[in-house]
Short mmCIF file of C-alpha atoms in Angstrom, two decimals:
data_model
loop_
_atom_site.label_atom_id
_atom_site.label_comp_id
_atom_site.label_asym_id
_atom_site.label_seq_id
_atom_site.Cartn_x
_atom_site.Cartn_y
_atom_site.Cartn_z
CA MET Z 1 214.78 229.53 -70.71
CA ASN Z 2 211.78 229.39 -68.35
CA HIS Z 3 210.05 226.00 -68.34
CA GLN Z 4 206.44 226.36 -67.33
CA SER Z 5 203.63 223.96 -66.58
CA PRO Z 6 199.91 224.66 -66.91
CA ASP Z 7 198.56 226.63 -63.98
CA PRO Z 8 196.74 224.26 -61.59
CA VAL Z 9 193.03 224.81 -61.15
CA ARG Z 10 192.44 227.10 -58.18
CA SER Z 11 189.98 226.00 -55.55
CA PRO Z 12 188.34 228.50 -53.20
CA GLN Z 13 188.75 225.93 -50.42
CA LEU Z 14 192.54 225.82 -50.74
CA PRO Z 15 194.81 228.64 -49.57
CA ASP Z 16 197.73 229.73 -51.72
CA VAL Z 17 201.30 229.81 -50.43
CA ALA Z 18 204.34 231.03 -52.39
CA PHE Z 19 207.85 229.90 -51.42
CA VAL Z 20 210.89 231.99 -52.36
CA GLY Z 21 214.24 230.23 -52.14
CA ARG Z 22 216.42 227.40 -53.31
CA ALA Z 23 215.90 224.02 -54.94
CA ASN Z 24 218.63 221.43 -55.38
CA ILE Z 25 219.43 217.75 -55.71
CA ASP Z 26 219.90 215.79 -52.48
CA ILE Z 27 222.43 212.95 -52.62
CA THR Z 28 221.90 211.00 -49.38
CA VAL Z 29 224.13 208.28 -47.95
CA ARG Z 30 223.54 206.30 -44.78
CA ILE Z 31 226.73 205.65 -42.84
CA PRO Z 32 227.50 203.62 -39.67
CA GLN Z 33 229.52 206.54 -38.31
CA ARG Z 34 231.07 209.75 -39.62
CA PRO Z 35 234.50 209.29 -41.23
CA VAL Z 36 237.62 210.50 -39.45
CA ALA Z 37 240.53 212.20 -41.18
CA GLY Z 38 242.50 209.84 -43.40
CA ARG Z 39 239.96 207.00 -43.18
CA THR Z 40 237.13 205.84 -45.43
CA THR Z 41 233.67 205.00 -44.14
CA PHE Z 42 231.54 202.70 -46.27
CA ALA Z 43 227.87 203.58 -46.70
CA SER Z 44 225.32 201.23 -45.18
CA SER Z 45 223.20 201.28 -48.35
CA PRO Z 46 223.31 202.71 -51.90
CA ALA Z 47 223.12 206.47 -52.25
CA THR Z 48 219.74 207.99 -53.13
CA THR Z 49 219.13 211.00 -55.37
CA THR Z 50 216.00 213.02 -54.56
CA PRO Z 51 214.58 216.53 -54.95
CA GLY Z 52 215.71 218.85 -52.16
CA GLY Z 53 216.44 222.38 -51.06
CA LYS Z 54 214.74 224.30 -48.24
CA SER Z 55 212.06 226.03 -50.28
CA LEU Z 56 211.36 223.06 -52.53
CA ASN Z 57 210.93 220.82 -49.48
CA GLN Z 58 208.61 223.36 -47.86
CA ALA Z 59 206.52 223.67 -51.02
CA LEU Z 60 206.10 219.89 -51.17
CA ALA Z 61 205.13 219.79 -47.50
CA ALA Z 62 202.55 222.55 -47.99
CA ARG Z 63 201.13 220.68 -50.98
CA ARG Z 64 200.80 217.53 -48.87
CA ALA Z 65 199.02 219.63 -46.25
CA GLY Z 66 196.40 220.62 -48.81
CA ALA Z 67 197.53 223.97 -50.22
CA ARG Z 68 198.04 225.13 -53.76
CA THR Z 69 201.67 226.15 -53.78
CA SER Z 70 204.03 228.08 -56.03
CA LEU Z 71 207.83 227.88 -55.96
CA ILE Z 72 209.97 230.85 -56.98
CA SER Z 73 213.44 229.43 -57.57
CA ASN Z 74 216.23 228.79 -60.09
CA VAL Z 75 217.99 225.62 -61.22
CA GLY Z 76 220.42 224.81 -63.99
CA ASP Z 77 219.20 224.06 -67.49
CA ASN Z 78 220.45 220.49 -67.28
CA GLU Z 79 219.25 216.95 -66.54
CA TRP Z 80 219.03 217.52 -62.79
CA GLY Z 81 217.12 220.76 -63.28
CA ALA Z 82 214.65 218.89 -65.48
CA PHE Z 83 214.40 216.18 -62.79
CA LEU Z 84 213.37 218.80 -60.23
CA SER Z 85 210.82 220.32 -62.62
CA ARG Z 86 209.21 216.92 -63.18
CA ALA Z 87 209.03 216.28 -59.44
CA LEU Z 88 207.30 219.61 -58.83
CA THR Z 89 204.90 219.17 -61.73
CA ASP Z 90 204.05 215.64 -60.58
CA ALA Z 91 203.25 217.08 -57.14
CA ALA Z 92 200.93 219.69 -58.75
CA ILE Z 93 203.11 222.60 -57.64
CA ASP Z 94 202.98 225.73 -59.77
CA VAL Z 95 206.30 226.14 -61.61
CA SER Z 96 205.44 229.32 -63.51
CA PHE Z 97 208.33 231.09 -61.72
CA PHE Z 98 210.68 228.11 -61.49
CA GLN Z 99 213.41 229.09 -63.95
CA HIS Z 100 216.09 227.05 -65.72
CA VAL Z 101 219.26 229.11 -66.10
CA PRO Z 102 221.13 228.37 -69.36
CA SER Z 103 224.65 226.89 -69.03
CA ALA Z 104 224.37 226.76 -65.22
CA PRO Z 105 224.73 223.69 -62.99
CA THR Z 106 222.06 222.69 -60.50
CA GLY Z 107 222.81 222.90 -56.79
CA ILE Z 108 223.70 219.74 -54.89
CA ALA Z 109 223.45 218.79 -51.23
CA VAL Z 110 225.45 215.82 -49.95
CA ILE Z 111 223.69 214.44 -46.86
CA GLU Z 112 225.27 211.93 -44.48
CA VAL Z 113 222.77 210.17 -42.20
CA THR Z 114 224.00 208.34 -39.10
CA PRO Z 115 222.13 205.47 -37.36
CA ASP Z 116 220.54 207.85 -34.83
CA GLY Z 117 218.84 209.70 -37.69
CA GLU Z 118 220.99 212.83 -37.45
CA ASN Z 119 222.10 214.36 -40.73
CA TYR Z 120 225.22 216.25 -41.79
CA ILE Z 121 224.82 218.37 -44.91
CA VAL Z 122 227.25 219.98 -47.36
CA LEU Z 123 225.51 222.30 -49.82
CA ALA Z 124 227.07 223.44 -53.11
CA ILE Z 125 225.16 226.46 -54.46
CA PRO Z 126 226.01 227.68 -57.99
CA PRO Z 127 226.12 231.50 -58.01
CA GLU Z 128 224.42 231.49 -61.42
CA THR Z 129 221.20 230.08 -59.96
CA GLU Z 130 220.87 232.46 -57.03
CA LEU Z 131 217.62 234.42 -57.20
CA THR Z 132 217.79 238.01 -58.41
CA GLY Z 133 215.70 240.91 -57.22
CA GLU Z 134 214.08 241.25 -60.65
CA HIS Z 135 213.03 237.58 -60.74
CA VAL Z 136 211.47 237.87 -57.27
CA ARG Z 137 209.78 241.20 -58.01
CA SER Z 138 208.25 239.96 -61.25
CA ALA Z 139 206.96 236.76 -59.65
CA LEU Z 140 205.44 238.34 -56.55
CA GLN Z 141 203.74 241.10 -58.53
CA GLN Z 142 201.95 238.42 -60.54
CA LEU Z 143 201.03 236.19 -57.61
CA GLN Z 144 197.98 236.82 -55.43
CA VAL Z 145 198.78 234.76 -52.35
CA PRO Z 146 197.85 235.18 -48.68
CA ILE Z 147 201.11 233.63 -47.46
CA VAL Z 148 204.68 234.16 -48.70
CA VAL Z 149 207.55 232.17 -47.18
CA THR Z 150 211.10 233.32 -47.94
CA GLN Z 151 214.61 232.15 -47.11
CA LEU Z 152 216.41 235.04 -45.45
CA ASP Z 153 219.88 233.77 -46.41
CA LEU Z 154 219.31 234.52 -50.10
CA GLN Z 155 221.23 237.32 -51.75
CA PRO Z 156 220.18 240.68 -50.22
CA GLU Z 157 218.64 241.99 -53.43
CA ALA Z 158 216.30 238.98 -53.55
CA VAL Z 159 215.28 239.27 -49.89
CA ASN Z 160 214.71 243.01 -50.19
CA ALA Z 161 212.57 242.38 -53.28
CA VAL Z 162 210.39 240.07 -51.19
CA PHE Z 163 210.02 242.75 -48.53
CA ARG Z 164 209.11 245.45 -51.06
CA HIS Z 165 206.90 243.56 -53.49
CA HIS Z 166 205.03 240.82 -51.65
CA ARG Z 167 201.29 241.40 -51.38
CA ALA Z 168 200.59 238.67 -48.85
CA GLU Z 169 198.63 238.97 -45.65
CA THR Z 170 201.41 237.11 -43.85
CA LEU Z 171 205.15 237.11 -44.61
CA ILE Z 172 207.12 234.24 -43.07
CA GLY Z 173 210.94 234.25 -42.95
CA ASN Z 174 213.23 231.32 -42.33
CA LEU Z 175 216.97 230.80 -41.60
CA VAL Z 176 219.71 233.17 -40.43
CA PRO Z 177 219.53 236.39 -42.48
CA HIS Z 178 222.27 237.10 -45.01
CA PRO Z 179 225.18 238.87 -43.24
CA THR Z 180 224.59 242.04 -45.23
CA LEU Z 181 221.02 242.21 -43.91
CA GLY Z 182 221.64 241.08 -40.34
CA PRO Z 183 219.01 240.69 -37.62
CA THR Z 184 217.27 243.93 -38.64
CA ALA Z 185 215.67 241.93 -41.47
CA LEU Z 186 213.45 240.20 -38.92
CA ALA Z 187 211.51 243.42 -38.33
CA ALA Z 188 209.89 243.10 -41.77
CA LEU Z 189 208.33 239.72 -40.92
CA ASP Z 190 204.99 238.66 -39.58
CA VAL Z 191 206.43 235.29 -38.52
CA PHE Z 192 210.05 234.21 -38.15
CA VAL Z 193 210.86 230.49 -37.96
CA SER Z 194 214.27 229.09 -37.00
CA ASN Z 195 215.82 226.10 -35.28
CA GLU Z 196 217.75 226.41 -32.03
CA ALA Z 197 221.16 226.66 -33.73
CA GLU Z 198 219.94 229.44 -36.04
CA ALA Z 199 218.37 231.27 -33.10
CA ALA Z 200 221.66 231.09 -31.21
CA ALA Z 201 223.57 232.40 -34.24
CA ILE Z 202 221.29 235.45 -34.42
CA LEU Z 203 221.16 236.13 -30.67
CA GLY Z 204 224.82 235.42 -30.02
CA ARG Z 205 224.08 232.91 -27.29
CA GLN Z 206 222.37 229.55 -26.79
CA HIS Z 207 219.17 229.35 -24.75
CA THR Z 208 218.39 226.06 -23.02
CA ASP Z 209 214.71 226.97 -23.24
CA PRO Z 210 213.56 227.52 -26.85
CA ALA Z 211 210.59 229.57 -25.59
CA LEU Z 212 213.00 232.11 -24.12
CA ALA Z 213 214.85 232.22 -27.44
CA ALA Z 214 211.54 232.86 -29.23
CA GLN Z 215 210.71 235.72 -26.85
CA GLU Z 216 214.12 237.31 -27.33
CA LEU Z 217 213.95 237.00 -31.11
CA ARG Z 218 210.54 238.70 -31.08
CA LYS Z 219 212.21 241.77 -29.57
CA LEU Z 220 213.97 242.17 -32.94
CA GLY Z 221 210.68 243.07 -34.58
CA PRO Z 222 208.69 240.15 -36.01
CA ARG Z 223 205.07 239.86 -34.82
CA ALA Z 224 205.58 236.19 -33.98
CA VAL Z 225 208.51 233.76 -33.66
CA VAL Z 226 208.71 229.98 -33.75
CA VAL Z 227 211.84 228.09 -32.66
CA THR Z 228 211.96 224.39 -33.51
CA ALA Z 229 213.72 222.19 -30.97
CA GLY Z 230 214.02 218.76 -32.58
CA ALA Z 231 212.84 215.94 -30.34
CA ARG Z 232 211.54 218.47 -27.79
CA GLY Z 233 209.02 219.97 -30.22
CA ALA Z 234 208.70 223.67 -31.05
CA ALA Z 235 208.33 226.89 -29.07
CA TYR Z 236 206.35 229.95 -30.13
CA SER Z 237 205.88 233.52 -28.99
CA ASP Z 238 203.52 236.29 -30.12
CA VAL Z 239 201.80 239.20 -28.43
CA ASP Z 240 199.25 236.87 -26.79
CA HIS Z 241 201.03 233.56 -26.18
CA THR Z 242 204.39 232.00 -25.42
CA GLY Z 243 204.69 228.26 -25.08
CA LEU Z 244 206.22 224.95 -26.10
CA VAL Z 245 204.46 222.25 -28.09
CA PRO Z 246 206.16 218.97 -27.11
CA THR Z 247 206.52 215.96 -29.35
CA HIS Z 248 206.22 212.33 -28.42
CA HIS Z 249 209.01 209.77 -28.68
CA VAL Z 250 209.31 208.02 -32.03
CA ASP Z 251 211.90 205.85 -33.76
CA VAL Z 252 213.72 208.32 -36.01
CA ILE Z 253 214.92 207.19 -39.43
CA ASN Z 254 216.19 210.51 -40.80
CA THR Z 255 215.73 214.09 -39.57
CA SER Z 256 216.65 215.62 -42.96
CA GLY Z 257 213.65 217.65 -44.15
CA ALA Z 258 211.79 217.57 -40.83
CA GLY Z 259 212.11 221.32 -40.29
CA ASP Z 260 210.86 222.00 -43.81
CA THR Z 261 207.89 219.69 -43.26
CA PHE Z 262 207.12 221.64 -40.08
CA LEU Z 263 207.31 225.01 -41.83
CA GLY Z 264 205.31 223.96 -44.89
CA THR Z 265 202.53 222.65 -42.65
CA LEU Z 266 202.66 225.71 -40.40
CA ALA Z 267 202.28 228.05 -43.38
CA VAL Z 268 199.20 226.22 -44.63
CA ARG Z 269 197.54 226.21 -41.22
CA LEU Z 270 198.20 229.94 -40.79
CA ALA Z 271 196.66 230.49 -44.22
CA HIS Z 272 193.58 228.70 -42.86
CA LYS Z 273 193.53 231.29 -40.03
CA VAL Z 274 194.41 228.63 -37.45
CA PRO Z 275 195.73 230.27 -34.22
CA LEU Z 276 199.51 230.15 -33.88
CA PRO Z 277 199.65 227.59 -31.00
CA ASP Z 278 197.41 225.18 -32.92
CA ALA Z 279 199.30 225.74 -36.18
CA VAL Z 280 202.59 224.97 -34.39
CA ALA Z 281 201.06 221.81 -32.93
CA GLU Z 282 200.02 220.61 -36.38
CA GLY Z 283 203.48 221.38 -37.73
CA VAL Z 284 205.09 219.37 -34.92
CA ALA Z 285 202.76 216.44 -35.63
CA ALA Z 286 203.59 216.49 -39.35
CA ALA Z 287 207.35 216.67 -38.74
CA THR Z 288 207.17 213.87 -36.16
CA THR Z 289 205.42 211.60 -38.62
CA PHE Z 290 207.84 212.58 -41.38
CA VAL Z 291 211.00 211.50 -39.55
CA THR Z 292 209.56 208.03 -38.92
CA ILE Z 293 208.81 207.27 -42.55
CA THR Z 294 211.85 207.84 -44.73
CA GLY Z 295 213.15 211.32 -44.05
CA GLN Z 296 212.91 211.95 -47.80
CA GLN Z 297 210.41 214.19 -49.58
#
């Protein structure tokens, strides 16, 4: 069953961005320290249940940045799936291609947040709700969007469907590619965005300078690369520029979702034809503000 909401009114002033990837429920607990084997750690406050998932978070961030957004994703046809649909509809995100899979559970992420704002995440993904190539193909053939953002760790048939059927001016990829695809998948991208740990996983080594990591990743084929570096900001590299946009010190509450806020904002600014260095700077500013508020979408 595919639950749909009315298509939001398009405005010529607003760019369109489509996100291809996962949506799930985030169950977040704040803890004084991580538990050790055989011991119980009591949470510092009651657990919270919120909408989550990389692509859902990015779509919400892009909507906050002023874009009309569409989310191509699957959830279970259950109470939590309905909860996510309501959250997207309330945020005026197009859910025409947000499907509810009968008899399937909805994915869950358990997030532990320590006092320094760091987060530790365990994600349970139901195989039944993984995107298929047909779902992605059908959605992208119906969408006229200048920007498409896809998770590269989806099942290969879904990622390949994005590569073959997107009609966007700019294709942005995120996360370590599925093992079956490998680093060669980066060559299909206009922009690749990763954090430092993901960059190291692809390159096989850790760079102390994220700008060097961005330059090395660009040798794998994407026209531009952005590597986020947490409290140090974000590095970028394209044919014209390589640099680092620093961030300023803030009191961090929760870093969960900061990278998605960065990417959602970046996508919107690129849709506005903002140059890459300026778009990265706006993404860093949005993520910096985000971690000081609640760390929740």
